[in-house]
Short mmCIF file of C-alpha atoms and ligand atoms in Angstrom, two decimals:
data_model
loop_
_atom_site.label_atom_id
_atom_site.label_comp_id
_atom_site.label_asym_id
_atom_site.label_seq_id
_atom_site.Cartn_x
_atom_site.Cartn_y
_atom_site.Cartn_z
CA MET A 1 -91.31 261.11 204.62
CA THR A 2 -92.02 261.07 200.86
CA VAL A 3 -95.63 260.19 200.19
CA SER A 4 -97.05 259.71 196.72
CA LEU A 5 -99.86 262.12 195.92
CA SER A 6 -101.13 259.51 193.47
CA HIS A 7 -102.44 257.37 196.33
CA PRO A 8 -104.29 259.79 198.63
CA ALA A 9 -106.38 257.20 200.50
CA LEU A 10 -103.41 254.92 201.04
CA SER A 11 -101.29 257.83 202.24
CA ALA A 12 -103.98 258.88 204.72
CA GLU A 13 -104.67 255.37 206.01
CA ASP A 14 -101.18 253.91 206.07
CA PRO A 15 -98.46 256.50 205.50
CA GLU A 16 -95.72 254.01 206.33
CA LEU A 17 -96.77 251.68 203.50
CA ALA A 18 -97.52 254.61 201.17
CA ALA A 19 -93.98 255.87 201.68
CA LEU A 20 -92.60 252.50 200.61
CA VAL A 21 -94.73 252.58 197.45
CA ALA A 22 -93.54 256.12 196.72
CA ALA A 23 -89.92 255.03 197.21
CA GLU A 24 -90.42 252.13 194.80
CA GLU A 25 -92.01 254.50 192.25
CA GLN A 26 -88.95 256.72 192.52
CA LEU A 27 -86.59 253.77 192.14
CA GLN A 28 -88.45 252.50 189.06
CA ALA A 29 -88.40 256.01 187.59
CA ASP A 30 -84.70 256.71 188.17
CA THR A 31 -83.09 253.41 187.20
CA LEU A 32 -82.39 251.42 184.10
CA ARG A 33 -84.43 248.31 184.83
CA MET A 34 -82.81 245.51 182.89
CA ILE A 35 -84.06 242.30 184.52
CA PRO A 36 -85.48 240.62 181.40
CA SER A 37 -88.54 239.20 183.18
CA GLU A 38 -89.68 242.63 184.40
CA ASN A 39 -91.54 245.46 182.71
CA TYR A 40 -93.75 248.49 183.29
CA VAL A 41 -97.49 247.94 182.96
CA SER A 42 -99.74 250.66 181.61
CA GLN A 43 -101.90 252.90 183.78
CA ALA A 44 -104.94 251.01 182.43
CA VAL A 45 -103.53 247.65 183.60
CA LEU A 46 -102.70 249.16 187.00
CA GLU A 47 -106.21 250.54 187.36
CA ALA A 48 -107.82 247.20 186.48
CA THR A 49 -105.63 245.53 189.12
CA GLY A 50 -106.88 247.97 191.74
CA THR A 51 -110.61 247.49 191.17
CA VAL A 52 -113.40 246.07 193.34
CA LEU A 53 -113.18 242.84 191.37
CA THR A 54 -110.79 241.82 194.14
CA ASN A 55 -113.83 241.61 196.45
CA LYS A 56 -115.46 238.70 194.61
CA TYR A 57 -115.22 234.92 194.97
CA SER A 58 -115.77 232.93 191.75
CA GLU A 59 -114.64 229.33 192.12
CA GLY A 60 -115.43 227.51 188.90
CA TYR A 61 -115.53 228.79 185.33
CA PRO A 62 -117.88 231.19 183.51
CA GLY A 63 -121.43 229.80 183.63
CA ARG A 64 -120.36 227.04 186.08
CA ARG A 65 -119.56 228.76 189.39
CA TYR A 66 -119.96 227.69 192.99
CA TYR A 67 -120.93 231.23 194.09
CA GLU A 68 -123.74 233.55 192.99
CA GLY A 69 -123.42 237.14 191.80
CA GLN A 70 -121.22 236.36 188.81
CA GLN A 71 -123.04 238.55 186.26
CA ASN A 72 -120.02 240.76 185.68
CA ILE A 73 -117.20 238.42 186.65
CA ASP A 74 -118.26 235.82 184.07
CA ARG A 75 -118.09 238.49 181.39
CA VAL A 76 -114.68 239.69 182.58
CA GLU A 77 -113.21 236.18 182.48
CA THR A 78 -114.83 235.39 179.13
CA LEU A 79 -113.37 238.58 177.70
CA ALA A 80 -109.90 237.61 178.94
CA VAL A 81 -110.26 234.07 177.56
CA ASP A 82 -111.49 235.24 174.14
CA ARG A 83 -108.73 237.82 173.87
CA ALA A 84 -106.06 235.27 174.87
CA LYS A 85 -107.31 232.85 172.21
CA ALA A 86 -107.32 235.58 169.57
CA VAL A 87 -103.89 237.04 170.42
CA PHE A 88 -102.14 233.65 170.51
CA GLY A 89 -104.24 231.71 167.99
CA ALA A 90 -105.14 229.13 170.65
CA GLU A 91 -108.17 226.85 170.65
CA HIS A 92 -108.49 227.05 174.45
CA ALA A 93 -107.34 229.41 177.19
CA ASN A 94 -107.39 229.21 180.98
CA VAL A 95 -106.57 232.58 182.56
CA GLN A 96 -106.89 231.53 186.21
CA PRO A 97 -103.40 230.26 187.23
CA TYR A 98 -102.02 232.51 189.96
CA SER A 99 -98.58 232.62 188.39
CA GLY A 100 -96.12 230.67 186.24
CA SER A 101 -95.12 227.96 188.71
CA PRO A 102 -98.72 227.01 189.61
CA ALA A 103 -99.57 227.03 185.89
CA ASN A 104 -96.75 224.58 185.18
CA LEU A 105 -97.75 222.42 188.13
CA ALA A 106 -101.24 222.20 186.66
CA VAL A 107 -99.71 220.70 183.51
CA TYR A 108 -98.16 217.89 185.60
CA LEU A 109 -101.44 217.28 187.39
CA ALA A 110 -103.25 217.11 184.04
CA PHE A 111 -100.91 214.80 182.13
CA ALA A 112 -98.66 212.84 184.52
CA GLU A 113 -98.72 210.73 187.67
CA PRO A 114 -96.25 211.18 190.54
CA GLY A 115 -93.04 209.33 189.69
CA ASP A 116 -93.50 209.72 185.92
CA THR A 117 -90.59 210.95 183.84
CA VAL A 118 -90.65 214.53 182.59
CA MET A 119 -88.05 216.31 180.52
CA GLY A 120 -86.95 219.94 180.42
CA MET A 121 -83.94 222.17 180.01
CA ALA A 122 -81.63 222.08 183.04
CA LEU A 123 -81.91 225.17 185.24
CA PRO A 124 -78.19 226.14 184.92
CA MET A 125 -78.52 225.84 181.12
CA GLY A 126 -81.37 228.36 181.02
CA GLY A 127 -84.39 226.22 181.96
CA HIS A 128 -86.90 226.81 184.75
CA LEU A 129 -87.19 225.26 188.20
CA THR A 130 -90.60 223.85 187.36
CA HIS A 131 -89.34 221.93 184.34
CA GLY A 132 -88.36 219.01 186.59
CA TRP A 133 -85.34 220.53 188.36
CA GLY A 134 -84.41 218.70 191.58
CA VAL A 135 -85.11 221.35 194.22
CA SER A 136 -88.61 222.01 192.81
CA ALA A 137 -91.63 219.87 193.70
CA THR A 138 -91.66 218.99 189.99
CA GLY A 139 -88.24 217.34 190.37
CA THR A 140 -89.04 215.55 193.62
CA TRP A 141 -92.55 214.29 192.87
CA PHE A 142 -91.65 213.50 189.25
CA ARG A 143 -88.51 212.03 187.69
CA GLY A 144 -86.90 214.95 185.90
CA VAL A 145 -84.43 214.34 183.10
CA GLN A 146 -82.69 217.36 181.70
CA TYR A 147 -81.19 218.48 178.42
CA GLY A 148 -78.76 221.36 178.01
CA VAL A 149 -77.02 223.43 175.40
CA ARG A 150 -73.87 222.76 173.41
CA PRO A 151 -70.68 223.41 175.40
CA ALA A 152 -68.62 224.72 172.49
CA THR A 153 -67.74 228.38 171.91
CA ALA A 154 -70.43 230.61 170.41
CA SER A 155 -68.81 230.52 166.96
CA GLU A 156 -69.05 226.71 167.01
CA GLY A 157 -72.74 226.67 167.99
CA GLY A 158 -72.13 226.73 171.77
CA GLY A 159 -75.02 227.88 173.94
CA LEU A 160 -77.61 226.44 171.54
CA VAL A 161 -79.89 223.45 172.12
CA ASP A 162 -78.48 220.24 170.67
CA PHE A 163 -81.52 218.51 169.15
CA ASP A 164 -79.61 215.27 168.65
CA GLU A 165 -79.08 215.19 172.43
CA VAL A 166 -82.75 216.04 173.10
CA ARG A 167 -83.92 213.27 170.73
CA GLU A 168 -81.54 210.70 172.16
CA LEU A 169 -82.57 211.54 175.74
CA ALA A 170 -86.28 211.45 174.86
CA ARG A 171 -85.95 208.06 173.12
CA LYS A 172 -84.05 206.63 176.09
CA GLU A 173 -86.18 208.12 178.91
CA ARG A 174 -89.65 208.19 177.26
CA PRO A 175 -90.90 211.29 179.18
CA LYS A 176 -94.64 211.88 179.56
CA ILE A 177 -94.11 215.63 179.22
CA ILE A 178 -91.42 217.61 177.41
CA PHE A 179 -90.92 221.29 178.29
CA CYS A 180 -89.24 223.74 175.96
CA GLY A 181 -88.46 227.34 176.84
CA GLY A 182 -86.93 228.71 180.02
CA THR A 183 -85.66 231.71 181.91
CA ALA A 184 -82.28 232.39 180.32
CA VAL A 185 -82.70 231.42 176.68
CA PRO A 186 -81.33 234.16 174.41
CA ARG A 187 -82.17 232.43 171.13
CA THR A 188 -85.30 231.59 169.12
CA ILE A 189 -87.00 228.42 170.35
CA ASP A 190 -87.45 225.87 167.57
CA PHE A 191 -90.94 224.68 168.54
CA ALA A 192 -91.25 222.51 165.41
CA ALA A 193 -88.07 220.57 166.24
CA PHE A 194 -89.27 219.94 169.82
CA ALA A 195 -92.69 218.87 168.51
CA GLU A 196 -91.17 216.33 166.16
CA ILE A 197 -89.33 214.72 169.07
CA ALA A 198 -92.38 214.85 171.36
CA ARG A 199 -94.54 213.11 168.73
CA GLU A 200 -91.91 210.44 168.25
CA VAL A 201 -92.00 209.46 171.95
CA ASP A 202 -95.69 210.23 172.47
CA ALA A 203 -95.03 213.02 174.98
CA VAL A 204 -97.12 216.12 175.64
CA LEU A 205 -95.11 219.11 174.39
CA VAL A 206 -95.38 222.14 176.66
CA ALA A 207 -93.95 225.42 175.40
CA ASP A 208 -93.18 227.67 178.35
CA ILE A 209 -93.27 231.08 176.67
CA ALA A 210 -93.31 233.16 179.86
CA HIS A 211 -90.35 235.26 178.76
CA ILE A 212 -91.30 235.71 175.13
CA ALA A 213 -95.12 235.87 175.26
CA GLY A 214 -95.13 239.55 174.34
CA LEU A 215 -92.73 238.96 171.48
CA ILE A 216 -94.98 236.21 170.14
CA ALA A 217 -98.08 238.38 170.54
CA GLY A 218 -96.32 241.15 168.66
CA GLY A 219 -95.00 238.92 165.88
CA ALA A 220 -91.34 239.25 166.90
CA HIS A 221 -90.87 235.54 167.73
CA PRO A 222 -92.44 232.51 165.96
CA SER A 223 -95.59 231.12 167.54
CA PRO A 224 -95.58 227.82 169.48
CA PHE A 225 -98.88 226.95 167.75
CA PRO A 226 -99.55 224.64 165.96
CA HIS A 227 -96.51 222.74 167.29
CA ALA A 228 -97.08 222.65 171.06
CA ASP A 229 -99.93 220.78 172.75
CA VAL A 230 -99.91 223.15 175.70
CA VAL A 231 -98.52 226.66 176.02
CA ALA A 232 -97.82 228.00 179.50
CA THR A 233 -97.05 231.63 180.15
CA THR A 234 -96.92 234.28 182.79
CA THR A 235 -98.60 237.54 181.88
CA HIS A 236 -96.23 240.08 183.46
CA LYS A 237 -93.04 239.87 181.45
CA THR A 238 -92.81 240.96 177.80
CA LEU A 239 -96.62 240.71 177.62
CA ARG A 240 -96.81 243.72 179.98
CA GLY A 241 -99.77 242.53 182.02
CA PRO A 242 -100.32 242.01 185.76
CA ARG A 243 -98.58 239.24 187.72
CA GLY A 244 -100.51 236.17 186.61
CA ALA A 245 -100.43 233.29 184.16
CA MET A 246 -102.35 231.49 181.44
CA LEU A 247 -102.51 228.01 179.98
CA LEU A 248 -103.30 227.88 176.27
CA SER A 249 -103.90 224.62 174.45
CA ARG A 250 -105.50 222.60 171.77
CA GLU A 251 -109.17 221.82 172.51
CA SER A 252 -108.19 218.17 172.98
CA HIS A 253 -106.09 219.09 176.06
CA ALA A 254 -108.52 221.64 177.53
CA LYS A 255 -110.53 219.51 179.98
CA PRO A 256 -107.66 218.00 182.00
CA LEU A 257 -105.97 221.42 182.19
CA ASP A 258 -109.09 223.20 183.44
CA LYS A 259 -109.70 220.45 186.00
CA ALA A 260 -106.10 220.65 187.18
CA VAL A 261 -106.22 224.42 187.72
CA PHE A 262 -109.59 224.26 189.48
CA PRO A 263 -110.39 222.28 191.57
CA GLY A 264 -107.05 220.48 191.32
CA LEU A 265 -104.70 223.18 192.56
CA GLN A 266 -106.48 226.45 193.17
CA GLY A 267 -109.55 227.97 194.74
CA GLY A 268 -111.09 231.24 193.62
CA PRO A 269 -109.45 233.04 190.71
CA HIS A 270 -108.05 236.53 191.33
CA ASN A 271 -110.68 238.43 189.36
CA HIS A 272 -108.89 241.79 189.52
CA THR A 273 -105.88 240.07 187.92
CA THR A 274 -108.09 238.43 185.30
CA ALA A 275 -109.45 241.88 184.42
CA ALA A 276 -105.95 243.32 184.11
CA ILE A 277 -104.91 240.35 181.93
CA ALA A 278 -107.87 241.19 179.66
CA VAL A 279 -106.66 244.80 179.42
CA ALA A 280 -103.08 243.73 178.68
CA LEU A 281 -104.33 241.40 175.93
CA HIS A 282 -106.38 244.23 174.46
CA GLU A 283 -103.21 246.34 174.40
CA ALA A 284 -101.21 243.45 172.92
CA ALA A 285 -103.67 243.26 170.02
CA GLN A 286 -102.95 246.87 168.96
CA PRO A 287 -100.53 247.80 166.15
CA SER A 288 -98.45 249.77 168.68
CA PHE A 289 -97.70 246.55 170.53
CA ARG A 290 -96.27 244.99 167.37
CA HIS A 291 -93.99 247.98 167.16
CA TYR A 292 -93.04 247.53 170.83
CA ALA A 293 -92.23 243.82 170.46
CA HIS A 294 -90.00 244.43 167.44
CA ALA A 295 -88.31 247.36 169.19
CA VAL A 296 -87.52 245.14 172.22
CA VAL A 297 -85.68 242.72 169.92
CA ALA A 298 -83.97 245.48 167.90
CA ASN A 299 -82.76 247.06 171.15
CA ALA A 300 -81.46 243.73 172.48
CA LYS A 301 -79.57 243.05 169.24
CA ALA A 302 -78.10 246.56 169.24
CA LEU A 303 -77.11 246.19 172.90
CA ALA A 304 -75.53 242.76 172.29
CA GLY A 305 -73.51 244.21 169.41
CA ALA A 306 -72.28 247.09 171.57
CA LEU A 307 -71.38 244.75 174.46
CA LEU A 308 -69.39 242.52 172.10
CA GLU A 309 -67.45 245.62 171.02
CA HIS A 310 -66.57 246.14 174.70
CA GLY A 311 -65.14 242.60 174.76
CA PHE A 312 -67.96 240.94 176.71
CA ASP A 313 -68.56 237.22 176.33
CA LEU A 314 -72.24 236.56 175.54
CA VAL A 315 -73.71 233.07 175.82
CA SER A 316 -74.52 231.86 172.27
CA GLY A 317 -72.72 234.96 170.96
CA GLY A 318 -75.71 237.29 171.06
CA THR A 319 -79.49 237.28 171.12
CA ASP A 320 -82.58 236.75 168.96
CA ASN A 321 -85.02 238.02 171.55
CA HIS A 322 -85.19 240.35 174.57
CA LEU A 323 -82.52 238.68 176.71
CA ILE A 324 -78.73 238.65 176.89
CA LEU A 325 -76.76 236.27 179.12
CA MET A 326 -73.29 237.63 179.89
CA ASP A 327 -70.46 235.39 181.09
CA LEU A 328 -68.13 237.67 183.10
CA THR A 329 -65.39 235.07 183.61
CA THR A 330 -62.97 236.78 181.23
CA LYS A 331 -63.70 240.14 182.92
CA GLU A 332 -62.58 238.59 186.22
CA VAL A 333 -65.67 239.75 188.12
CA PRO A 334 -68.15 237.26 189.64
CA GLY A 335 -71.72 237.77 188.45
CA LYS A 336 -73.01 238.62 191.93
CA VAL A 337 -70.34 241.27 192.53
CA ALA A 338 -71.12 242.82 189.13
CA ALA A 339 -74.91 242.70 189.67
CA LYS A 340 -74.66 244.39 193.06
CA ALA A 341 -72.27 247.05 191.74
CA LEU A 342 -74.53 247.74 188.74
CA ASP A 343 -77.47 248.06 191.13
CA ARG A 344 -75.56 250.78 192.98
CA ALA A 345 -74.97 252.38 189.56
CA GLY A 346 -78.73 252.46 188.88
CA ILE A 347 -78.64 249.55 186.42
CA VAL A 348 -80.81 246.75 187.82
CA VAL A 349 -79.89 243.25 186.56
CA ASN A 350 -79.72 239.80 188.13
CA TYR A 351 -76.78 237.49 188.62
CA ASN A 352 -77.24 234.22 186.78
CA THR A 353 -75.55 230.92 186.11
CA VAL A 354 -74.13 230.43 182.65
CA PRO A 355 -74.07 227.01 180.94
CA TYR A 356 -71.38 224.74 182.45
CA ASP A 357 -70.80 227.31 185.18
CA PRO A 358 -68.00 226.19 187.52
CA ARG A 359 -69.37 228.53 190.22
CA LYS A 360 -72.38 227.97 192.51
CA PRO A 361 -75.93 229.25 191.65
CA PHE A 362 -75.84 231.74 194.55
CA ASP A 363 -72.49 233.12 193.34
CA PRO A 364 -72.38 232.40 189.59
CA SER A 365 -70.28 233.66 186.68
CA GLY A 366 -72.88 235.63 184.78
CA ILE A 367 -75.48 238.33 184.72
CA ARG A 368 -78.77 238.28 182.82
CA ILE A 369 -80.03 241.47 181.21
CA GLY A 370 -82.87 242.43 178.89
CA THR A 371 -84.58 245.26 177.07
CA PRO A 372 -88.38 244.98 177.75
CA SER A 373 -88.55 247.72 180.43
CA LEU A 374 -86.27 250.25 178.82
CA THR A 375 -88.13 249.79 175.53
CA SER A 376 -91.41 250.46 177.37
CA ARG A 377 -89.90 253.80 178.37
CA GLY A 378 -89.11 254.69 174.79
CA LEU A 379 -85.37 254.04 174.61
CA GLY A 380 -84.29 252.99 171.14
CA ALA A 381 -81.36 251.30 169.42
CA GLU A 382 -79.55 254.65 169.36
CA HIS A 383 -79.31 254.53 173.18
CA MET A 384 -77.82 251.04 173.35
CA PRO A 385 -74.15 252.02 172.86
CA LEU A 386 -74.52 254.30 175.91
CA VAL A 387 -76.18 251.53 177.93
CA ALA A 388 -73.35 249.14 176.97
CA HIS A 389 -70.82 251.81 177.91
CA TRP A 390 -72.42 252.20 181.35
CA ILE A 391 -72.43 248.43 181.87
CA ASP A 392 -68.77 248.27 180.85
CA ARG A 393 -67.85 251.11 183.21
CA GLY A 394 -69.92 249.50 185.99
CA VAL A 395 -68.26 246.10 185.60
CA THR A 396 -64.82 247.74 185.51
CA ALA A 397 -65.71 249.72 188.65
CA ALA A 398 -66.96 246.52 190.32
CA ARG A 399 -63.59 244.87 189.68
CA ALA A 400 -61.69 247.92 190.97
CA GLY A 401 -64.03 248.58 193.91
CA ASP A 402 -64.53 252.13 192.59
CA GLU A 403 -67.68 253.40 194.34
CA ASP A 404 -67.24 256.93 192.98
CA ALA A 405 -67.51 255.63 189.42
CA LEU A 406 -70.72 253.76 190.31
CA THR A 407 -72.19 256.90 191.89
CA ALA A 408 -71.31 258.90 188.77
CA ILE A 409 -73.02 256.35 186.50
CA ARG A 410 -76.11 256.40 188.72
CA ALA A 411 -76.46 260.16 188.24
CA GLU A 412 -76.02 259.85 184.46
CA VAL A 413 -78.63 257.06 184.29
CA ALA A 414 -81.15 259.06 186.34
CA ASP A 415 -80.55 262.07 184.13
CA LEU A 416 -81.31 260.16 180.92
CA MET A 417 -84.29 258.34 182.38
CA SER A 418 -85.87 261.60 183.57
CA ALA A 419 -86.52 262.36 179.89
CA TYR A 420 -88.39 259.04 179.38
CA PRO A 421 -91.42 258.88 181.73
CA ALA A 422 -92.30 255.37 182.85
CA PRO A 423 -95.76 254.00 182.00
CA GLY A 424 -97.91 253.75 185.10
CA LEU A 425 -95.70 255.92 187.28
CA PRO A 426 -96.70 259.38 188.52
CA THR A 427 -94.99 262.24 186.79
CA ALA A 428 -93.33 264.86 188.99
N1 DSN B 501 -88.37 234.40 187.96
C1 DSN B 501 -88.60 234.36 186.55
C2 DSN B 501 -87.50 235.04 185.80
O1 DSN B 501 -86.95 236.00 186.32
O2 DSN B 501 -87.17 234.65 184.70
C3 DSN B 501 -88.80 232.99 186.10
O3 DSN B 501 -89.68 232.34 186.93
#
């Protein structure tokens, strides 16, 4: 059994679990992790997550708790809040939401009543479940109306939000809340255009920046402020923090949001996560993080260019951020078959619907890839032609059922990645 020497107490107490952690460390070290919502956190963030702060209950907010013994916890949370406000230029920050979906649910609790109309991008168009999509509580307890992207080819503006459609829908449906952002949006979000529409229909504009928070922090994507009323984000994607979330807002929206998070939806905050968020925000404020954020985008653009040269069809024709959505229809390989084959080749992606997908969500036409993790390991634009070449070979092998080719790619990937140690992972 392989047991990580980095976790001696865990290995002694629970070798079975320790072996699983060691196996995951090996997997994360050897593979090209290209799921755009994943990353590698720093050793400092990992250490903060594993502290005794996990032992403490702190229902309430700094200075207003329902438990005693908050001398240190109050300072930890205040530090995280102050850093979040500084990094994102927000008037108010709540760092307690357990993750992105609870954070978004808090927005509904703060600004809408059950049955009210809310508007967001449709899930198959790149939106998120919690933006009013039917199978989510947000689409059953609220009346979700959904906008999409243009259906035309990329050269005719296909794959981009049609603001005439958004405006028309908003005027007709009068939503209480409008969400912009999503999970498979490869292009810059025009926060100002959404804000103009939201003002016109008197809706609260929520920018869900979960995917691009790190790019915004690093100046590689425009800020949602001053356009959005509320900004919701997870902390573990491009921001490179622990699994958690934040709600940022104007001061005028602060009280209902805080009340919705606690006591509306949650109990005690996860203080070890709050501490790790504070560390991640400290890291995000450094000049090196600006470099990282711009490198993520440069890598994604270089990768998109190389994939186009291999004849791949990219939704919207490319990318402005960290994410590329590939429609594999013309390659005659379903997204799920390609994703599973690439996984065997050591390239970890996820299968994904593409706009107007004729296939089902559990067996869609596309795959979604991104550059945050490989940029965290130090890969640069010069590596992207090789990455595109591996993806091309992997997709071809998936179509042909060529397992030997996938095994060969896996060895080549592991060989390259061995020269780029992963943050937070033990070195051999
Ligand atoms: N699951 C996240 C993602 O992968 O984009 C969104 O919630």
